[in-house]
Amino acid sequence: MFTYGKYGSIYNALPVHLAVENRQNLSLHDWRRLQQVHNIVLKSAYGLNLTIDHTQNRYILTKEKGYLRQVVPSVSFNRSAILPLLIEKSSSVTFIGDSITEGTLNGGYGWFEPLMNNWSNKRVVNISKGGITSRILFEYKEKICSAKTDLYVIAVGCNDIRYRNAKCCAMTSAEYVANLSIICDWIKESNPYSQIVFIAPWQSDDMFDKWCTLNVESKHALYKDYNECLKNMCDKSSYIYINPNEAIWRVLRGGYIRKWLVDWIHPNAADGISLYSRIIGEMK
């Protein structure tokens, strides 16, 4: 139970999962305290490292498999939208990406899961790692080539833009698309009939992104440049380009951002990935 005082000396006691569902009633201090206690209790009682968005009425652990991951609810989508149409026609899909695809900070829940849960008969491969860039992606050649799926959905680039580290990032948009072209060549060599979809580099919050040292104007200029080059590459090579950022951030800026994000860029395992999946699943 979590006890908090919204009205001075009048205190309310709520089960933790209900407190999370009603987090708009909590102060920032209470929310942080709730996160801390949640993590301590689960780590001590079950040995689990689960973020607050995993809170549920009951936790199921088995002797054979340990903690049973909670089911991610599916989201509605537009059957005439680009990505759902391609998924429908494919028997297998590979998702390639960074922390938002891996679910690095939300317990391992990729942005695509609520959308893909509408198809239980598809083989899904997830090739992703937090912090990945278009250059680091070269280290995953074997996994990419061995996936051999009908459809590839690639969401890489935000770290190239945000990190600005010449050792691991594409420092120009030309280098960025050149790196991605090499990845596409690998895919086409392993499966010439595969379809390739690119998701525009994920945007981050302008004020609180601690890994991005660029000023807002420079950051936006780079995002625009990298996106334009990516779209041009897709147009020339008959790949699909989807940019959901404007629609996603219109929602995020219009409400309490912590409802959807773990921090300044990562969607949480509840409302966050559902938002990303729903918007991408509606784009034509």
PDB file of C-alpha atoms in Angstrom:
ATOM      1  CA  MET A   1       0.000   0.000   0.000  1.00  0.00           C
ATOM      2  CA  PHE A   2       1.085   3.575  -0.658  1.00  0.00           C
ATOM      3  CA  THR A   3      -0.092   6.349   1.617  1.00  0.00           C
ATOM      4  CA  TYR A   4      -0.032   9.974   0.540  1.00  0.00           C
ATOM      5  CA  GLY A   5      -1.669  13.193   1.685  1.00  0.00           C
ATOM      6  CA  LYS A   6      -3.313  15.129  -1.094  1.00  0.00           C
ATOM      7  CA  TYR A   7      -5.325  17.356   1.214  1.00  0.00           C
ATOM      8  CA  GLY A   8      -3.033  18.275   4.071  1.00  0.00           C
ATOM      9  CA  SER A   9      -3.684  15.959   6.996  1.00  0.00           C
ATOM     10  CA  ILE A  10      -6.197  13.794   5.107  1.00  0.00           C
ATOM     11  CA  TYR A  11      -4.281  10.728   3.921  1.00  0.00           C
ATOM     12  CA  ASN A  12      -5.216   8.154   1.306  1.00  0.00           C
ATOM     13  CA  ALA A  13      -3.946   4.580   1.176  1.00  0.00           C
ATOM     14  CA  LEU A  14      -3.849   2.917  -2.229  1.00  0.00           C
ATOM     15  CA  PRO A  15      -2.430  -0.339  -3.571  1.00  0.00           C
ATOM     16  CA  VAL A  16       0.685   0.574  -5.508  1.00  0.00           C
ATOM     17  CA  HIS A  17      -0.761  -0.404  -8.900  1.00  0.00           C
ATOM     18  CA  LEU A  18      -3.745   1.904  -8.317  1.00  0.00           C
ATOM     19  CA  ALA A  19      -1.474   4.722  -7.193  1.00  0.00           C
ATOM     20  CA  VAL A  20       0.412   4.377 -10.491  1.00  0.00           C
ATOM     21  CA  GLU A  21      -2.837   4.418 -12.481  1.00  0.00           C
ATOM     22  CA  ASN A  22      -3.803   7.638 -10.663  1.00  0.00           C
ATOM     23  CA  ARG A  23      -0.368   9.239 -10.738  1.00  0.00           C
ATOM     24  CA  GLN A  24      -1.786  12.572 -11.876  1.00  0.00           C
ATOM     25  CA  ASN A  25      -2.928  12.971  -8.259  1.00  0.00           C
ATOM     26  CA  LEU A  26       0.610  12.554  -6.910  1.00  0.00           C
ATOM     27  CA  SER A  27       3.196  15.254  -6.400  1.00  0.00           C
ATOM     28  CA  LEU A  28       6.590  14.838  -8.071  1.00  0.00           C
ATOM     29  CA  HIS A  29       8.065  14.024  -4.641  1.00  0.00           C
ATOM     30  CA  ASP A  30       5.469  11.315  -3.993  1.00  0.00           C
ATOM     31  CA  TRP A  31       5.970   9.865  -7.464  1.00  0.00           C
ATOM     32  CA  ARG A  32       9.732   9.574  -6.948  1.00  0.00           C
ATOM     33  CA  ARG A  33       9.200   8.061  -3.503  1.00  0.00           C
ATOM     34  CA  LEU A  34       6.755   5.542  -4.958  1.00  0.00           C
ATOM     35  CA  GLN A  35       9.278   4.543  -7.650  1.00  0.00           C
ATOM     36  CA  GLN A  36      12.020   4.057  -5.068  1.00  0.00           C
ATOM     37  CA  VAL A  37       9.908   1.938  -2.737  1.00  0.00           C
ATOM     38  CA  HIS A  38       8.563  -0.145  -5.629  1.00  0.00           C
ATOM     39  CA  ASN A  39      12.105  -0.941  -6.794  1.00  0.00           C
ATOM     40  CA  ILE A  40      13.349  -1.779  -3.275  1.00  0.00           C
ATOM     41  CA  VAL A  41      10.439  -4.099  -2.475  1.00  0.00           C
ATOM     42  CA  LEU A  42      10.583  -6.062  -5.737  1.00  0.00           C
ATOM     43  CA  LYS A  43      14.362  -6.369  -5.607  1.00  0.00           C
ATOM     44  CA  SER A  44      14.297  -7.552  -1.986  1.00  0.00           C
ATOM     45  CA  ALA A  45      11.310  -9.895  -2.251  1.00  0.00           C
ATOM     46  CA  TYR A  46      11.741 -11.350  -5.741  1.00  0.00           C
ATOM     47  CA  GLY A  47      15.163 -10.276  -7.023  1.00  0.00           C
ATOM     48  CA  LEU A  48      13.487  -8.353  -9.845  1.00  0.00           C
ATOM     49  CA  ASN A  49      14.680  -5.116 -11.426  1.00  0.00           C
ATOM     50  CA  LEU A  50      11.416  -3.741 -12.792  1.00  0.00           C
ATOM     51  CA  THR A  51      10.567  -0.141 -13.498  1.00  0.00           C
ATOM     52  CA  ILE A  52       7.454   1.453 -12.029  1.00  0.00           C
ATOM     53  CA  ASP A  53       5.439   1.060 -15.230  1.00  0.00           C
ATOM     54  CA  HIS A  54       5.522  -2.713 -14.648  1.00  0.00           C
ATOM     55  CA  THR A  55       3.401  -2.330 -11.532  1.00  0.00           C
ATOM     56  CA  GLN A  56       0.530  -4.790 -11.468  1.00  0.00           C
ATOM     57  CA  ASN A  57      -1.994  -6.258  -9.096  1.00  0.00           C
ATOM     58  CA  ARG A  58      -0.017  -9.475  -8.726  1.00  0.00           C
ATOM     59  CA  TYR A  59       3.371 -10.789  -9.830  1.00  0.00           C
ATOM     60  CA  ILE A  60       3.647 -14.344 -11.103  1.00  0.00           C
ATOM     61  CA  LEU A  61       6.867 -16.291 -10.619  1.00  0.00           C
ATOM     62  CA  THR A  62       7.340 -19.934 -11.558  1.00  0.00           C
ATOM     63  CA  LYS A  63      10.036 -22.380 -10.536  1.00  0.00           C
ATOM     64  CA  GLU A  64      10.895 -23.156 -14.146  1.00  0.00           C
ATOM     65  CA  LYS A  65      10.827 -19.719 -15.790  1.00  0.00           C
ATOM     66  CA  GLY A  66      10.972 -17.236 -12.922  1.00  0.00           C
ATOM     67  CA  TYR A  67       9.076 -13.975 -13.436  1.00  0.00           C
ATOM     68  CA  LEU A  68       6.406 -14.208 -16.115  1.00  0.00           C
ATOM     69  CA  ARG A  69       6.457 -11.040 -18.159  1.00  0.00           C
ATOM     70  CA  GLN A  70       3.122  -9.269 -18.175  1.00  0.00           C
ATOM     71  CA  VAL A  71       1.187  -9.217 -21.431  1.00  0.00           C
ATOM     72  CA  VAL A  72       1.309  -5.983 -23.396  1.00  0.00           C
ATOM     73  CA  PRO A  73      -2.181  -5.035 -24.567  1.00  0.00           C
ATOM     74  CA  SER A  74      -2.595  -4.578 -28.315  1.00  0.00           C
ATOM     75  CA  VAL A  75      -3.551  -1.204 -29.787  1.00  0.00           C
ATOM     76  CA  SER A  76      -5.969  -0.305 -32.527  1.00  0.00           C
ATOM     77  CA  PHE A  77      -4.545   0.529 -35.939  1.00  0.00           C
ATOM     78  CA  ASN A  78      -5.600   1.658 -39.391  1.00  0.00           C
ATOM     79  CA  ARG A  79      -5.705  -1.327 -41.742  1.00  0.00           C
ATOM     80  CA  SER A  80      -4.882   0.925 -44.687  1.00  0.00           C
ATOM     81  CA  ALA A  81      -1.839   2.450 -42.937  1.00  0.00           C
ATOM     82  CA  ILE A  82       1.617   1.727 -44.339  1.00  0.00           C
ATOM     83  CA  LEU A  83       3.176  -0.480 -41.680  1.00  0.00           C
ATOM     84  CA  PRO A  84       0.079  -2.594 -40.854  1.00  0.00           C
ATOM     85  CA  LEU A  85      -0.390  -3.325 -44.563  1.00  0.00           C
ATOM     86  CA  LEU A  86       3.190  -4.543 -44.862  1.00  0.00           C
ATOM     87  CA  ILE A  87       2.968  -6.591 -41.668  1.00  0.00           C
ATOM     88  CA  GLU A  88      -0.246  -8.199 -42.889  1.00  0.00           C
ATOM     89  CA  LYS A  89       1.467  -9.320 -46.098  1.00  0.00           C
ATOM     90  CA  SER A  90       4.557 -10.631 -44.295  1.00  0.00           C
ATOM     91  CA  SER A  91       5.081 -13.889 -42.449  1.00  0.00           C
ATOM     92  CA  SER A  92       8.050 -12.523 -40.507  1.00  0.00           C
ATOM     93  CA  VAL A  93       9.310  -9.143 -39.307  1.00  0.00           C
ATOM     94  CA  THR A  94      12.679  -7.935 -38.008  1.00  0.00           C
ATOM     95  CA  PHE A  95      12.857  -4.793 -35.883  1.00  0.00           C
ATOM     96  CA  ILE A  96      16.264  -3.108 -35.795  1.00  0.00           C
ATOM     97  CA  GLY A  97      16.940  -0.231 -33.457  1.00  0.00           C
ATOM     98  CA  ASP A  98      18.290   1.385 -30.323  1.00  0.00           C
ATOM     99  CA  SER A  99      17.015   1.586 -26.748  1.00  0.00           C
ATOM    100  CA  ILE A 100      13.454   2.443 -27.797  1.00  0.00           C
ATOM    101  CA  THR A 101      13.257  -0.745 -29.839  1.00  0.00           C
ATOM    102  CA  GLU A 102      15.046  -2.804 -27.188  1.00  0.00           C
ATOM    103  CA  GLY A 103      13.084  -1.308 -24.280  1.00  0.00           C
ATOM    104  CA  THR A 104      16.351  -0.668 -22.457  1.00  0.00           C
ATOM    105  CA  LEU A 105      14.877   1.529 -19.730  1.00  0.00           C
ATOM    106  CA  ASN A 106      11.351   0.139 -19.425  1.00  0.00           C
ATOM    107  CA  GLY A 107      12.128  -3.487 -18.665  1.00  0.00           C
ATOM    108  CA  GLY A 108      12.548  -4.753 -22.210  1.00  0.00           C
ATOM    109  CA  TYR A 109       9.317  -3.642 -23.894  1.00  0.00           C
ATOM    110  CA  GLY A 110       9.965  -2.440 -27.462  1.00  0.00           C
ATOM    111  CA  TRP A 111       7.893   0.341 -28.998  1.00  0.00           C
ATOM    112  CA  PHE A 112       6.389  -2.070 -31.562  1.00  0.00           C
ATOM    113  CA  GLU A 113       4.946  -4.700 -29.215  1.00  0.00           C
ATOM    114  CA  PRO A 114       1.399  -3.306 -28.788  1.00  0.00           C
ATOM    115  CA  LEU A 115       1.093  -3.081 -32.581  1.00  0.00           C
ATOM    116  CA  MET A 116       2.560  -6.529 -33.293  1.00  0.00           C
ATOM    117  CA  ASN A 117       0.288  -8.159 -30.720  1.00  0.00           C
ATOM    118  CA  ASN A 118      -2.487  -7.829 -33.300  1.00  0.00           C
ATOM    119  CA  TRP A 119      -0.769 -10.631 -35.262  1.00  0.00           C
ATOM    120  CA  SER A 120      -0.041 -13.782 -33.305  1.00  0.00           C
ATOM    121  CA  ASN A 121       1.079 -15.766 -36.367  1.00  0.00           C
ATOM    122  CA  LYS A 122       4.129 -13.688 -37.315  1.00  0.00           C
ATOM    123  CA  ARG A 123       7.737 -14.567 -36.584  1.00  0.00           C
ATOM    124  CA  VAL A 124       9.335 -11.541 -34.920  1.00  0.00           C
ATOM    125  CA  VAL A 125      13.074 -10.880 -34.607  1.00  0.00           C
ATOM    126  CA  ASN A 126      14.363  -8.017 -32.465  1.00  0.00           C
ATOM    127  CA  ILE A 127      17.899  -6.803 -33.188  1.00  0.00           C
ATOM    128  CA  SER A 128      18.422  -3.801 -30.967  1.00  0.00           C
ATOM    129  CA  LYS A 129      20.660  -2.370 -28.283  1.00  0.00           C
ATOM    130  CA  GLY A 130      20.589   0.734 -26.154  1.00  0.00           C
ATOM    131  CA  GLY A 131      22.969   3.414 -27.431  1.00  0.00           C
ATOM    132  CA  ILE A 132      23.277   1.925 -30.899  1.00  0.00           C
ATOM    133  CA  THR A 133      24.180   4.195 -33.823  1.00  0.00           C
ATOM    134  CA  SER A 134      24.263   3.648 -37.568  1.00  0.00           C
ATOM    135  CA  ARG A 135      27.987   2.910 -37.279  1.00  0.00           C
ATOM    136  CA  ILE A 136      27.731   0.545 -34.298  1.00  0.00           C
ATOM    137  CA  LEU A 137      25.075  -1.341 -36.263  1.00  0.00           C
ATOM    138  CA  PHE A 138      27.890  -2.787 -38.407  1.00  0.00           C
ATOM    139  CA  GLU A 139      28.734  -5.034 -35.442  1.00  0.00           C
ATOM    140  CA  TYR A 140      25.368  -6.780 -35.920  1.00  0.00           C
ATOM    141  CA  LYS A 141      25.913  -7.915 -39.512  1.00  0.00           C
ATOM    142  CA  GLU A 142      25.669 -11.622 -38.691  1.00  0.00           C
ATOM    143  CA  LYS A 143      22.375 -11.213 -36.826  1.00  0.00           C
ATOM    144  CA  ILE A 144      20.895  -8.996 -39.533  1.00  0.00           C
ATOM    145  CA  CYS A 145      21.856 -11.355 -42.344  1.00  0.00           C
ATOM    146  CA  SER A 146      20.661 -14.453 -40.520  1.00  0.00           C
ATOM    147  CA  ALA A 147      17.230 -12.989 -39.648  1.00  0.00           C
ATOM    148  CA  LYS A 148      15.933 -13.581 -43.212  1.00  0.00           C
ATOM    149  CA  THR A 149      12.503 -12.062 -42.686  1.00  0.00           C
ATOM    150  CA  ASP A 150      10.012 -10.654 -45.180  1.00  0.00           C
ATOM    151  CA  LEU A 151       9.949  -7.217 -43.567  1.00  0.00           C
ATOM    152  CA  TYR A 152      12.598  -5.099 -41.817  1.00  0.00           C
ATOM    153  CA  VAL A 153      11.685  -2.064 -39.718  1.00  0.00           C
ATOM    154  CA  ILE A 154      14.738   0.051 -38.900  1.00  0.00           C
ATOM    155  CA  ALA A 155      14.693   2.863 -36.332  1.00  0.00           C
ATOM    156  CA  VAL A 156      18.267   4.099 -35.893  1.00  0.00           C
ATOM    157  CA  GLY A 157      19.728   7.606 -35.928  1.00  0.00           C
ATOM    158  CA  CYS A 158      18.737   9.535 -32.831  1.00  0.00           C
ATOM    159  CA  ASN A 159      22.014   8.619 -31.117  1.00  0.00           C
ATOM    160  CA  ASP A 160      24.052   9.657 -34.157  1.00  0.00           C
ATOM    161  CA  ILE A 161      22.441  13.074 -33.842  1.00  0.00           C
ATOM    162  CA  ARG A 162      22.435  13.400 -30.052  1.00  0.00           C
ATOM    163  CA  TYR A 163      25.810  11.933 -29.029  1.00  0.00           C
ATOM    164  CA  ARG A 164      28.047  13.757 -31.546  1.00  0.00           C
ATOM    165  CA  ASN A 165      30.896  11.342 -30.894  1.00  0.00           C
ATOM    166  CA  ALA A 166      33.041  10.791 -33.975  1.00  0.00           C
ATOM    167  CA  LYS A 167      34.227   7.428 -32.624  1.00  0.00           C
ATOM    168  CA  CYS A 168      30.783   5.828 -32.862  1.00  0.00           C
ATOM    169  CA  CYS A 169      28.409   8.219 -34.669  1.00  0.00           C
ATOM    170  CA  ALA A 170      27.741   9.270 -38.225  1.00  0.00           C
ATOM    171  CA  MET A 171      28.710  12.922 -37.883  1.00  0.00           C
ATOM    172  CA  THR A 172      27.041  13.990 -41.140  1.00  0.00           C
ATOM    173  CA  SER A 173      23.765  13.078 -42.790  1.00  0.00           C
ATOM    174  CA  ALA A 174      25.701  11.783 -45.819  1.00  0.00           C
ATOM    175  CA  GLU A 175      27.639   9.327 -43.652  1.00  0.00           C
ATOM    176  CA  TYR A 176      24.410   8.374 -41.876  1.00  0.00           C
ATOM    177  CA  VAL A 177      22.576   7.328 -45.054  1.00  0.00           C
ATOM    178  CA  ALA A 178      25.731   5.687 -46.424  1.00  0.00           C
ATOM    179  CA  ASN A 179      25.849   3.485 -43.312  1.00  0.00           C
ATOM    180  CA  LEU A 180      22.174   2.597 -43.676  1.00  0.00           C
ATOM    181  CA  SER A 181      22.635   1.813 -47.368  1.00  0.00           C
ATOM    182  CA  ILE A 182      25.220  -0.798 -46.409  1.00  0.00           C
ATOM    183  CA  ILE A 183      22.750  -2.344 -43.961  1.00  0.00           C
ATOM    184  CA  CYS A 184      20.130  -2.467 -46.717  1.00  0.00           C
ATOM    185  CA  ASP A 185      22.602  -4.179 -49.047  1.00  0.00           C
ATOM    186  CA  TRP A 186      23.139  -6.909 -46.438  1.00  0.00           C
ATOM    187  CA  ILE A 187      19.398  -7.377 -46.108  1.00  0.00           C
ATOM    188  CA  LYS A 188      18.821  -7.594 -49.844  1.00  0.00           C
ATOM    189  CA  GLU A 189      21.670 -10.081 -50.245  1.00  0.00           C
ATOM    190  CA  SER A 190      20.116 -12.376 -47.626  1.00  0.00           C
ATOM    191  CA  ASN A 191      16.544 -11.912 -48.896  1.00  0.00           C
ATOM    192  CA  PRO A 192      16.153 -10.045 -52.224  1.00  0.00           C
ATOM    193  CA  TYR A 193      12.365  -9.884 -51.867  1.00  0.00           C
ATOM    194  CA  SER A 194      12.285  -8.306 -48.407  1.00  0.00           C
ATOM    195  CA  GLN A 195      10.624  -4.946 -47.747  1.00  0.00           C
ATOM    196  CA  ILE A 196      12.462  -2.282 -45.745  1.00  0.00           C
ATOM    197  CA  VAL A 197      10.826   0.423 -43.626  1.00  0.00           C
ATOM    198  CA  PHE A 198      12.724   3.246 -41.943  1.00  0.00           C
ATOM    199  CA  ILE A 199      11.374   5.062 -38.913  1.00  0.00           C
ATOM    200  CA  ALA A 200      12.726   8.620 -38.599  1.00  0.00           C
ATOM    201  CA  PRO A 201      15.243   9.154 -35.772  1.00  0.00           C
ATOM    202  CA  TRP A 202      13.337   9.418 -32.496  1.00  0.00           C
ATOM    203  CA  GLN A 203      13.148  12.914 -31.069  1.00  0.00           C
ATOM    204  CA  SER A 204      13.988  13.743 -27.460  1.00  0.00           C
ATOM    205  CA  ASP A 205      12.854  16.492 -25.113  1.00  0.00           C
ATOM    206  CA  ASP A 206      14.645  19.782 -25.815  1.00  0.00           C
ATOM    207  CA  MET A 207      15.249  20.772 -22.200  1.00  0.00           C
ATOM    208  CA  PHE A 208      16.060  17.625 -20.225  1.00  0.00           C
ATOM    209  CA  ASP A 209      18.025  15.362 -22.588  1.00  0.00           C
ATOM    210  CA  LYS A 210      21.264  15.020 -20.600  1.00  0.00           C
ATOM    211  CA  TRP A 211      23.069  13.116 -23.377  1.00  0.00           C
ATOM    212  CA  CYS A 212      22.587  15.848 -25.957  1.00  0.00           C
ATOM    213  CA  THR A 213      24.877  18.867 -25.535  1.00  0.00           C
ATOM    214  CA  LEU A 214      23.602  20.684 -28.630  1.00  0.00           C
ATOM    215  CA  ASN A 215      21.553  23.824 -28.310  1.00  0.00           C
ATOM    216  CA  VAL A 216      17.949  23.515 -29.423  1.00  0.00           C
ATOM    217  CA  GLU A 217      18.461  25.268 -32.759  1.00  0.00           C
ATOM    218  CA  SER A 218      21.448  23.089 -33.724  1.00  0.00           C
ATOM    219  CA  LYS A 219      19.693  19.925 -32.614  1.00  0.00           C
ATOM    220  CA  HIS A 220      16.590  20.668 -34.679  1.00  0.00           C
ATOM    221  CA  ALA A 221      18.727  21.563 -37.709  1.00  0.00           C
ATOM    222  CA  LEU A 222      20.499  18.192 -37.509  1.00  0.00           C
ATOM    223  CA  TYR A 223      17.233  16.278 -37.130  1.00  0.00           C
ATOM    224  CA  LYS A 224      15.865  18.058 -40.197  1.00  0.00           C
ATOM    225  CA  ASP A 225      19.027  17.374 -42.215  1.00  0.00           C
ATOM    226  CA  TYR A 226      19.269  13.677 -41.284  1.00  0.00           C
ATOM    227  CA  ASN A 227      15.551  13.139 -41.910  1.00  0.00           C
ATOM    228  CA  GLU A 228      15.623  14.799 -45.317  1.00  0.00           C
ATOM    229  CA  CYS A 229      18.579  12.664 -46.387  1.00  0.00           C
ATOM    230  CA  LEU A 230      16.928   9.516 -45.062  1.00  0.00           C
ATOM    231  CA  LYS A 231      13.691  10.286 -46.910  1.00  0.00           C
ATOM    232  CA  ASN A 232      15.599  10.988 -50.135  1.00  0.00           C
ATOM    233  CA  MET A 233      17.408   7.663 -49.824  1.00  0.00           C
ATOM    234  CA  CYS A 234      14.122   5.853 -49.279  1.00  0.00           C
ATOM    235  CA  ASP A 235      12.484   7.573 -52.260  1.00  0.00           C
ATOM    236  CA  LYS A 236      15.372   6.634 -54.563  1.00  0.00           C
ATOM    237  CA  SER A 237      15.609   3.036 -53.357  1.00  0.00           C
ATOM    238  CA  SER A 238      11.884   2.226 -52.991  1.00  0.00           C
ATOM    239  CA  TYR A 239      12.121   1.885 -49.224  1.00  0.00           C
ATOM    240  CA  ILE A 240       9.371   3.168 -46.936  1.00  0.00           C
ATOM    241  CA  TYR A 241       9.948   6.238 -44.749  1.00  0.00           C
ATOM    242  CA  ILE A 242       7.741   6.953 -41.716  1.00  0.00           C
ATOM    243  CA  ASN A 243       8.166   9.982 -39.458  1.00  0.00           C
ATOM    244  CA  PRO A 244       5.897   9.763 -36.387  1.00  0.00           C
ATOM    245  CA  ASN A 245       7.752  12.340 -34.282  1.00  0.00           C
ATOM    246  CA  GLU A 246       5.486  15.336 -34.798  1.00  0.00           C
ATOM    247  CA  ALA A 247       2.363  13.326 -33.947  1.00  0.00           C
ATOM    248  CA  ILE A 248       3.998  11.698 -30.910  1.00  0.00           C
ATOM    249  CA  TRP A 249       5.299  14.945 -29.462  1.00  0.00           C
ATOM    250  CA  ARG A 250       2.014  16.735 -30.070  1.00  0.00           C
ATOM    251  CA  VAL A 251       0.512  14.299 -27.568  1.00  0.00           C
ATOM    252  CA  LEU A 252       3.474  14.419 -25.170  1.00  0.00           C
ATOM    253  CA  ARG A 253       3.537  18.205 -24.997  1.00  0.00           C
ATOM    254  CA  GLY A 254      -0.215  18.366 -24.561  1.00  0.00           C
ATOM    255  CA  GLY A 255      -0.317  16.474 -21.259  1.00  0.00           C
ATOM    256  CA  TYR A 256       1.678  15.187 -18.312  1.00  0.00           C
ATOM    257  CA  ILE A 257       4.765  13.825 -20.085  1.00  0.00           C
ATOM    258  CA  ARG A 258       5.520  11.248 -17.363  1.00  0.00           C
ATOM    259  CA  LYS A 259       2.312   9.488 -18.313  1.00  0.00           C
ATOM    260  CA  TRP A 260       4.147   8.254 -21.420  1.00  0.00           C
ATOM    261  CA  LEU A 261       7.912   8.632 -20.925  1.00  0.00           C
ATOM    262  CA  VAL A 262      10.397   7.153 -18.468  1.00  0.00           C
ATOM    263  CA  ASP A 263      12.698  10.160 -18.973  1.00  0.00           C
ATOM    264  CA  TRP A 264      13.304  12.559 -21.888  1.00  0.00           C
ATOM    265  CA  ILE A 265      13.005  10.069 -24.779  1.00  0.00           C
ATOM    266  CA  HIS A 266      12.159   6.512 -23.664  1.00  0.00           C
ATOM    267  CA  PRO A 267       8.500   5.412 -23.697  1.00  0.00           C
ATOM    268  CA  ASN A 268       7.386   3.496 -20.629  1.00  0.00           C
ATOM    269  CA  ALA A 269       6.015  -0.034 -20.820  1.00  0.00           C
ATOM    270  CA  ALA A 270       2.412   1.028 -20.381  1.00  0.00           C
ATOM    271  CA  ASP A 271       1.034   4.170 -22.049  1.00  0.00           C
ATOM    272  CA  GLY A 272       4.314   5.037 -23.772  1.00  0.00           C
ATOM    273  CA  ILE A 273       4.805   2.099 -26.116  1.00  0.00           C
ATOM    274  CA  SER A 274       1.056   2.037 -26.730  1.00  0.00           C
ATOM    275  CA  LEU A 275       1.222   5.651 -27.897  1.00  0.00           C
ATOM    276  CA  TYR A 276       4.178   4.998 -30.219  1.00  0.00           C
ATOM    277  CA  SER A 277       2.593   1.839 -31.655  1.00  0.00           C
ATOM    278  CA  ARG A 278      -0.802   3.450 -32.177  1.00  0.00           C
ATOM    279  CA  ILE A 279       0.540   6.509 -33.977  1.00  0.00           C
ATOM    280  CA  ILE A 280       2.844   4.506 -36.253  1.00  0.00           C
ATOM    281  CA  GLY A 281       0.019   2.042 -36.865  1.00  0.00           C
ATOM    282  CA  GLU A 282      -2.181   4.874 -38.144  1.00  0.00           C
ATOM    283  CA  MET A 283       0.262   6.636 -40.472  1.00  0.00           C
ATOM    284  CA  LYS A 284      -0.488   6.425 -44.200  1.00  0.00           C
TER     285      LYS A 284
END
